[in-house]
Amino acid sequence: MTDNDSALAMLDATERKRAERRRFLTLAGSGAATIGGLGLLSACGGGGGSPTPTPTSSPTPTPTSTATGPSQSDIDAVNLVLNFEYLFAQYYSYAVYGTGLPGTLTASGAGAAGGTVTGGRAVAFADPLVAQYAREIAFEKAAHVNYLRTQLGTAAVAMPNINIDGSATGAFATAAQAAGVVGAGAAFDPYASDENFLLGAFIFEDVAVTGYKGATPIVINATLLAGLTGMLAATAYHAGLVRTVLYAKGAANANLRTLAGKFSDWRDTLDGSGDDDQGITGDATTSNIVPADANGIAYSRTTGALLNIAYQTKAAATAGGFFPNGANGNVKTSTAQP
């Protein structure tokens, strides 16, 4: 049995656990799941191979009942996270299934229609392991959207307009051009190959981990904070996996590690004067799977810096890049950087 066969066998062995998670999502879509059940779902993750890959939810989720209720600042912080989870979920959903989230998962909690998605298509995965990983993460990102919308209830913002296009003027291409991954005016198609897909995921996952870590100190409400920290942990698993696979594939294609480093450097130019962002290599013979400080602790980004990367600008802006018309909610302005 090859290494790939062994790994696939282990993944297949988890199908029973995945089926249980899908059962929770089915209950969530029918309104029969408890908040405790949804909390367990968000902590578990999983999925893959389901005929109905994205969970469905009522366009007007029931708000969570808590002793004190979340403050407006809590709601604003979590709605910003929801904006980014819409973005990530759409990228993975299109890459895996060739279609985006259902409208019931993109409308606002009050029922207003969600925005549009520009770009996105299925990846013809060559590596069965990458395909498996992509399916699992796609499932979990959709579950995150469902969970956040349920917790926020009628306060949940609608999905903003999203650009995940790889054509010469699309958001992925403009990021790649600015990073020096491709030349000026050239396309960068994250759906063209396993490697390009992983680089696209690399852009998003590290931003999510650092941004969510920065958001957790802002949230006071215990229910929302528990969900956000669980989501941070799940996203850290995703980011570590993407970095690991990129590093491993870079053994056969050293340029892949270089390109990841260029995207890392590009993010660093947008989020402030520090040099916190890190590529996937320490030196020519050392991996760098966890972008952490000397104490082994992952760094964080402010909400403004998070939006700098999404909007692809160092200026104080309210729109651009992956959110061409801006994020939805009260927190929507990036920070002017030196």
Tab-separated table of C-alpha atoms in Angstrom:
chain	number	residue	atom	x	y	z
A	1	MET	CA	0.000	0.000	0.000
A	2	THR	CA	1.375	3.418	-0.966
A	3	ASP	CA	1.554	6.368	1.426
A	4	ASN	CA	-1.303	8.000	-0.475
A	5	ASP	CA	-3.402	4.833	-0.166
A	6	SER	CA	-2.794	4.718	3.569
A	7	ALA	CA	-3.747	8.348	4.012
A	8	LEU	CA	-6.905	7.897	1.960
A	9	ALA	CA	-7.838	4.844	3.990
A	10	MET	CA	-7.545	6.847	7.190
A	11	LEU	CA	-9.752	9.553	5.722
A	12	ASP	CA	-12.330	6.979	4.673
A	13	ALA	CA	-12.353	5.610	8.223
A	14	THR	CA	-13.707	8.917	9.490
A	15	GLU	CA	-16.844	8.750	7.338
A	16	ARG	CA	-19.027	7.686	10.245
A	17	LYS	CA	-17.981	10.761	12.212
A	18	ARG	CA	-18.600	12.944	9.186
A	19	ALA	CA	-22.076	11.488	8.779
A	20	GLU	CA	-22.870	12.544	12.329
A	21	ARG	CA	-21.738	16.080	11.601
A	22	ARG	CA	-23.910	16.137	8.475
A	23	ARG	CA	-26.832	15.034	10.651
A	24	PHE	CA	-26.283	18.075	12.850
A	25	LEU	CA	-26.339	20.355	9.802
A	26	THR	CA	-29.552	18.760	8.588
A	27	LEU	CA	-31.103	19.489	11.971
A	28	ALA	CA	-29.785	23.054	11.841
A	29	GLY	CA	-31.378	23.593	8.445
A	30	SER	CA	-34.732	22.322	9.719
A	31	GLY	CA	-34.560	24.465	12.845
A	32	ALA	CA	-34.511	21.382	15.098
A	33	ALA	CA	-30.935	21.648	16.350
A	34	THR	CA	-30.216	23.185	19.723
A	35	ILE	CA	-27.611	25.877	20.203
A	36	GLY	CA	-25.551	23.299	22.059
A	37	GLY	CA	-25.692	21.018	19.038
A	38	LEU	CA	-24.552	23.803	16.726
A	39	GLY	CA	-21.726	24.638	19.093
A	40	LEU	CA	-20.577	21.011	18.977
A	41	LEU	CA	-20.801	21.046	15.192
A	42	SER	CA	-18.612	24.122	14.879
A	43	ALA	CA	-16.007	22.567	17.142
A	44	CYS	CA	-15.909	19.286	15.251
A	45	GLY	CA	-15.443	20.268	11.596
A	46	GLY	CA	-15.445	17.598	8.898
A	47	GLY	CA	-17.568	16.756	5.919
A	48	GLY	CA	-16.518	15.748	2.446
A	49	GLY	CA	-18.264	13.531	-0.022
A	50	SER	CA	-21.745	14.732	0.856
A	51	PRO	CA	-24.205	14.943	-2.053
A	52	THR	CA	-25.424	18.236	-0.541
A	53	PRO	CA	-22.114	19.914	0.294
A	54	THR	CA	-23.296	23.125	1.916
A	55	PRO	CA	-25.676	23.317	4.866
A	56	THR	CA	-28.904	25.220	4.487
A	57	SER	CA	-30.400	27.608	6.970
A	58	SER	CA	-33.464	29.767	7.327
A	59	PRO	CA	-32.844	33.236	5.855
A	60	THR	CA	-33.958	34.623	9.224
A	61	PRO	CA	-32.054	32.639	11.870
A	62	THR	CA	-33.319	32.589	15.434
A	63	PRO	CA	-31.098	34.726	17.663
A	64	THR	CA	-29.288	33.057	20.533
A	65	SER	CA	-30.787	33.624	23.943
A	66	THR	CA	-28.181	34.612	26.527
A	67	ALA	CA	-28.377	35.979	30.039
A	68	THR	CA	-27.182	39.456	29.137
A	69	GLY	CA	-27.173	39.441	25.352
A	70	PRO	CA	-24.300	40.576	23.141
A	71	SER	CA	-23.318	44.233	23.002
A	72	GLN	CA	-23.302	46.151	19.739
A	73	SER	CA	-19.509	45.954	19.661
A	74	ASP	CA	-19.748	42.175	20.028
A	75	ILE	CA	-22.188	42.020	17.121
A	76	ASP	CA	-20.016	44.298	14.983
A	77	ALA	CA	-16.887	42.200	15.568
A	78	VAL	CA	-18.626	38.923	14.801
A	79	ASN	CA	-20.307	40.379	11.716
A	80	LEU	CA	-16.860	41.310	10.390
A	81	VAL	CA	-15.808	37.693	10.895
A	82	LEU	CA	-18.973	36.632	9.070
A	83	ASN	CA	-17.976	38.795	6.076
A	84	PHE	CA	-14.697	36.915	5.842
A	85	GLU	CA	-16.325	33.517	6.339
A	86	TYR	CA	-18.643	34.309	3.419
A	87	LEU	CA	-15.530	35.026	1.328
A	88	PHE	CA	-13.666	31.877	2.368
A	89	ALA	CA	-16.721	29.628	2.051
A	90	GLN	CA	-17.431	30.857	-1.474
A	91	TYR	CA	-13.831	30.251	-2.563
A	92	TYR	CA	-13.775	26.672	-1.299
A	93	SER	CA	-17.309	25.903	-2.441
A	94	TYR	CA	-16.616	26.987	-6.009
A	95	ALA	CA	-13.237	25.229	-6.062
A	96	VAL	CA	-14.717	21.938	-4.852
A	97	TYR	CA	-18.250	21.893	-6.253
A	98	GLY	CA	-18.268	24.526	-8.995
A	99	THR	CA	-21.084	26.405	-7.303
A	100	GLY	CA	-21.459	28.836	-4.430
A	101	LEU	CA	-23.433	28.940	-1.209
A	102	PRO	CA	-27.234	28.809	-1.411
A	103	GLY	CA	-29.121	32.066	-1.048
A	104	THR	CA	-30.437	30.966	2.338
A	105	LEU	CA	-26.856	31.191	3.622
A	106	THR	CA	-26.076	34.611	2.124
A	107	ALA	CA	-29.155	36.706	3.006
A	108	SER	CA	-29.084	38.963	6.030
A	109	GLY	CA	-30.688	37.818	9.247
A	110	ALA	CA	-33.557	40.177	8.442
A	111	GLY	CA	-34.009	38.620	5.000
A	112	ALA	CA	-32.219	41.060	2.667
A	113	ALA	CA	-30.630	39.305	-0.301
A	114	GLY	CA	-26.912	38.612	-0.277
A	115	GLY	CA	-24.448	40.052	-2.772
A	116	THR	CA	-22.968	38.555	-5.915
A	117	VAL	CA	-19.842	36.468	-6.506
A	118	THR	CA	-17.512	37.284	-9.398
A	119	GLY	CA	-15.314	34.404	-10.536
A	120	GLY	CA	-14.985	30.938	-9.097
A	121	ARG	CA	-15.094	27.532	-10.741
A	122	ALA	CA	-14.321	23.908	-9.939
A	123	VAL	CA	-10.706	22.775	-9.711
A	124	ALA	CA	-9.812	19.582	-11.573
A	125	PHE	CA	-7.766	18.249	-8.669
A	126	ALA	CA	-4.926	15.946	-9.688
A	127	ASP	CA	-3.941	14.905	-6.157
A	128	PRO	CA	-6.713	12.937	-4.392
A	129	LEU	CA	-5.459	14.075	-0.981
A	130	VAL	CA	-5.705	17.740	-1.904
A	131	ALA	CA	-9.218	17.070	-3.195
A	132	GLN	CA	-10.164	15.398	0.102
A	133	TYR	CA	-8.750	18.252	2.149
A	134	ALA	CA	-10.517	20.825	-0.012
A	135	ARG	CA	-13.871	19.044	0.390
A	136	GLU	CA	-13.537	18.908	4.150
A	137	ILE	CA	-12.589	22.582	4.474
A	138	ALA	CA	-15.386	23.618	2.097
A	139	PHE	CA	-17.866	21.815	4.325
A	140	GLU	CA	-16.488	23.419	7.469
A	141	LYS	CA	-16.438	26.938	6.036
A	142	ALA	CA	-20.102	26.632	5.095
A	143	ALA	CA	-20.788	25.339	8.606
A	144	HIS	CA	-19.038	28.412	10.031
A	145	VAL	CA	-21.309	30.682	8.015
A	146	ASN	CA	-24.373	28.796	9.213
A	147	TYR	CA	-23.202	28.902	12.827
A	148	LEU	CA	-22.430	32.630	12.872
A	149	ARG	CA	-25.719	33.501	11.194
A	150	THR	CA	-27.593	31.427	13.763
A	151	GLN	CA	-25.781	33.060	16.671
A	152	LEU	CA	-26.323	36.601	15.336
A	153	GLY	CA	-29.945	36.006	14.380
A	154	THR	CA	-31.618	39.026	12.811
A	155	ALA	CA	-28.415	41.051	13.379
A	156	ALA	CA	-26.469	38.943	10.851
A	157	VAL	CA	-25.311	40.975	7.839
A	158	ALA	CA	-25.873	39.761	4.302
A	159	MET	CA	-22.976	38.511	2.220
A	160	PRO	CA	-21.252	41.458	0.510
A	161	ASN	CA	-20.311	41.417	-3.157
A	162	ILE	CA	-17.287	39.129	-3.487
A	163	ASN	CA	-14.575	38.921	-6.149
A	164	ILE	CA	-12.673	35.625	-6.331
A	165	ASP	CA	-11.778	35.944	-10.003
A	166	GLY	CA	-8.409	34.971	-11.450
A	167	SER	CA	-8.614	36.926	-14.702
A	168	ALA	CA	-6.149	39.763	-15.274
A	169	THR	CA	-8.349	42.282	-13.477
A	170	GLY	CA	-9.774	39.899	-10.849
A	171	ALA	CA	-8.935	40.118	-7.144
A	172	PHE	CA	-6.657	37.080	-7.139
A	173	ALA	CA	-4.740	38.406	-10.126
A	174	THR	CA	-4.313	41.917	-8.730
A	175	ALA	CA	-3.004	40.398	-5.503
A	176	ALA	CA	-0.589	38.175	-7.433
A	177	GLN	CA	0.563	41.106	-9.553
A	178	ALA	CA	1.228	43.241	-6.471
A	179	ALA	CA	3.101	40.331	-4.851
A	180	GLY	CA	5.295	39.775	-7.916
A	181	VAL	CA	3.905	36.263	-8.381
A	182	VAL	CA	2.866	37.194	-11.941
A	183	GLY	CA	3.760	40.131	-14.137
A	184	ALA	CA	1.828	43.369	-14.477
A	185	GLY	CA	-1.534	42.825	-16.146
A	186	ALA	CA	-1.230	39.019	-16.037
A	187	ALA	CA	-3.849	36.581	-14.784
A	188	PHE	CA	-3.506	34.338	-11.744
A	189	ASP	CA	-6.062	31.549	-11.824
A	190	PRO	CA	-6.365	29.780	-8.437
A	191	TYR	CA	-8.619	27.176	-10.047
A	192	ALA	CA	-6.132	26.086	-12.710
A	193	SER	CA	-4.193	23.533	-10.648
A	194	ASP	CA	-3.779	22.012	-7.201
A	195	GLU	CA	-0.798	24.274	-6.579
A	196	ASN	CA	-2.597	27.467	-7.563
A	197	PHE	CA	-5.582	26.480	-5.438
A	198	LEU	CA	-3.307	25.973	-2.430
A	199	LEU	CA	-1.689	29.370	-2.968
A	200	GLY	CA	-5.130	30.968	-3.058
A	201	ALA	CA	-6.036	29.164	0.165
A	202	PHE	CA	-2.717	30.289	1.681
A	203	ILE	CA	-3.664	33.932	1.116
A	204	PHE	CA	-6.923	33.473	2.992
A	205	GLU	CA	-6.134	31.057	5.809
A	206	ASP	CA	-3.265	32.986	7.390
A	207	VAL	CA	-5.306	36.188	7.215
A	208	ALA	CA	-8.202	34.412	8.953
A	209	VAL	CA	-6.090	33.044	11.817
A	210	THR	CA	-4.385	36.355	12.583
A	211	GLY	CA	-7.576	38.355	12.161
A	212	TYR	CA	-9.705	36.098	14.336
A	213	LYS	CA	-7.028	36.105	17.038
A	214	GLY	CA	-7.167	39.903	16.934
A	215	ALA	CA	-10.965	39.867	17.201
A	216	THR	CA	-11.292	37.545	20.204
A	217	PRO	CA	-10.251	40.132	22.837
A	218	ILE	CA	-12.971	42.466	21.517
A	219	VAL	CA	-15.864	40.047	22.077
A	220	ILE	CA	-17.267	39.908	25.618
A	221	ASN	CA	-20.450	37.849	25.224
A	222	ALA	CA	-19.614	34.327	26.377
A	223	THR	CA	-21.612	32.496	23.706
A	224	LEU	CA	-20.182	34.497	20.820
A	225	LEU	CA	-16.664	34.318	22.256
A	226	ALA	CA	-16.848	30.533	22.620
A	227	GLY	CA	-17.941	30.181	19.009
A	228	LEU	CA	-15.271	32.580	17.777
A	229	THR	CA	-12.439	30.850	19.630
A	230	GLY	CA	-13.624	27.470	18.352
A	231	MET	CA	-13.672	28.881	14.836
A	232	LEU	CA	-10.163	30.269	15.338
A	233	ALA	CA	-8.958	26.805	16.346
A	234	ALA	CA	-10.589	25.146	13.334
A	235	THR	CA	-9.140	27.779	11.003
A	236	ALA	CA	-5.682	27.283	12.492
A	237	TYR	CA	-5.945	23.591	11.579
A	238	HIS	CA	-6.868	24.602	8.023
A	239	ALA	CA	-3.981	27.075	7.781
A	240	GLY	CA	-1.464	24.568	9.146
A	241	LEU	CA	-2.648	21.960	6.656
A	242	VAL	CA	-2.391	24.336	3.692
A	243	ARG	CA	1.100	25.444	4.732
A	244	THR	CA	2.186	21.812	5.251
A	245	VAL	CA	0.946	20.633	1.854
A	246	LEU	CA	2.505	23.636	0.101
A	247	TYR	CA	5.823	22.940	1.799
A	248	ALA	CA	5.683	19.240	0.901
A	249	LYS	CA	4.834	19.944	-2.732
A	250	GLY	CA	7.637	22.483	-2.748
A	251	ALA	CA	10.102	19.621	-2.387
A	252	ALA	CA	9.443	18.802	-6.022
A	253	ASN	CA	8.835	22.399	-7.091
A	254	ALA	CA	10.980	24.844	-5.115
A	255	ASN	CA	9.311	27.741	-6.900
A	256	LEU	CA	6.107	26.951	-5.011
A	257	ARG	CA	7.749	27.841	-1.700
A	258	THR	CA	9.082	31.030	-3.254
A	259	LEU	CA	5.630	32.049	-4.478
A	260	ALA	CA	4.123	31.465	-1.034
A	261	GLY	CA	6.849	33.690	0.382
A	262	LYS	CA	5.969	36.430	-2.107
A	263	PHE	CA	2.312	36.359	-1.077
A	264	SER	CA	3.433	36.533	2.562
A	265	ASP	CA	5.649	39.546	1.851
A	266	TRP	CA	2.788	41.226	0.000
A	267	ARG	CA	0.471	40.844	2.991
A	268	ASP	CA	3.197	42.314	5.181
A	269	THR	CA	3.342	45.468	3.068
A	270	LEU	CA	-0.349	46.144	3.683
A	271	ASP	CA	-0.840	45.619	7.422
A	272	GLY	CA	1.645	47.966	9.074
A	273	SER	CA	5.340	48.640	9.531
A	274	GLY	CA	6.157	45.381	11.345
A	275	ASP	CA	7.524	42.233	9.739
A	276	ASP	CA	5.166	39.677	11.269
A	277	ASP	CA	3.867	37.729	8.282
A	278	GLN	CA	5.923	34.674	7.421
A	279	GLY	CA	6.285	32.315	4.484
A	280	ILE	CA	6.439	28.531	4.703
A	281	THR	CA	10.230	28.196	4.961
A	282	GLY	CA	12.704	29.290	7.614
A	283	ASP	CA	15.688	28.765	5.349
A	284	ALA	CA	16.611	26.436	2.507
A	285	THR	CA	16.274	23.330	4.682
A	286	THR	CA	13.786	24.368	7.385
A	287	SER	CA	10.005	24.392	7.292
A	288	ASN	CA	7.939	27.170	8.850
A	289	ILE	CA	4.511	25.660	9.338
A	290	VAL	CA	3.456	27.980	12.176
A	291	PRO	CA	3.966	31.732	11.680
A	292	ALA	CA	4.725	32.525	15.304
A	293	ASP	CA	6.933	34.703	17.495
A	294	ALA	CA	9.947	33.593	19.567
A	295	ASN	CA	7.571	32.140	22.150
A	296	GLY	CA	5.791	30.011	19.568
A	297	ILE	CA	2.682	32.206	19.770
A	298	ALA	CA	0.793	33.171	16.625
A	299	TYR	CA	0.537	36.900	16.046
A	300	SER	CA	-2.663	38.838	15.481
A	301	ARG	CA	-3.986	41.548	13.187
A	302	THR	CA	-6.310	44.414	13.974
A	303	THR	CA	-9.637	44.636	12.197
A	304	GLY	CA	-8.293	47.564	10.164
A	305	ALA	CA	-5.246	45.592	9.041
A	306	LEU	CA	-7.461	42.631	8.196
A	307	LEU	CA	-9.448	44.853	5.866
A	308	ASN	CA	-6.250	46.306	4.363
A	309	ILE	CA	-5.442	42.869	2.976
A	310	ALA	CA	-8.999	42.160	1.858
A	311	TYR	CA	-9.175	45.527	0.076
A	312	GLN	CA	-5.551	45.186	-1.155
A	313	THR	CA	-4.535	48.657	-0.033
A	314	LYS	CA	-2.430	50.480	2.564
A	315	ALA	CA	-4.909	53.363	2.605
A	316	ALA	CA	-7.938	53.896	4.798
A	317	ALA	CA	-10.550	52.480	2.433
A	318	THR	CA	-14.076	51.111	2.521
A	319	ALA	CA	-13.936	48.829	-0.522
A	320	GLY	CA	-11.652	47.036	-2.940
A	321	GLY	CA	-9.982	43.748	-3.799
A	322	PHE	CA	-11.931	40.724	-2.611
A	323	PHE	CA	-14.774	42.980	-1.357
A	324	PRO	CA	-15.235	45.306	-4.363
A	325	ASN	CA	-18.078	47.216	-2.698
A	326	GLY	CA	-16.805	46.820	0.833
A	327	ALA	CA	-17.672	44.637	3.795
A	328	ASN	CA	-21.175	44.776	5.253
A	329	GLY	CA	-21.779	45.990	8.788
A	330	ASN	CA	-20.493	48.795	10.976
A	331	VAL	CA	-16.820	47.762	10.787
A	332	LYS	CA	-15.824	48.317	7.184
A	333	THR	CA	-12.877	50.759	7.034
A	334	SER	CA	-9.263	49.647	6.658
A	335	THR	CA	-6.417	51.440	8.424
A	336	ALA	CA	-4.030	53.925	6.774
A	337	GLN	CA	-0.608	52.284	6.986
A	338	PRO	CA	2.870	53.881	6.732
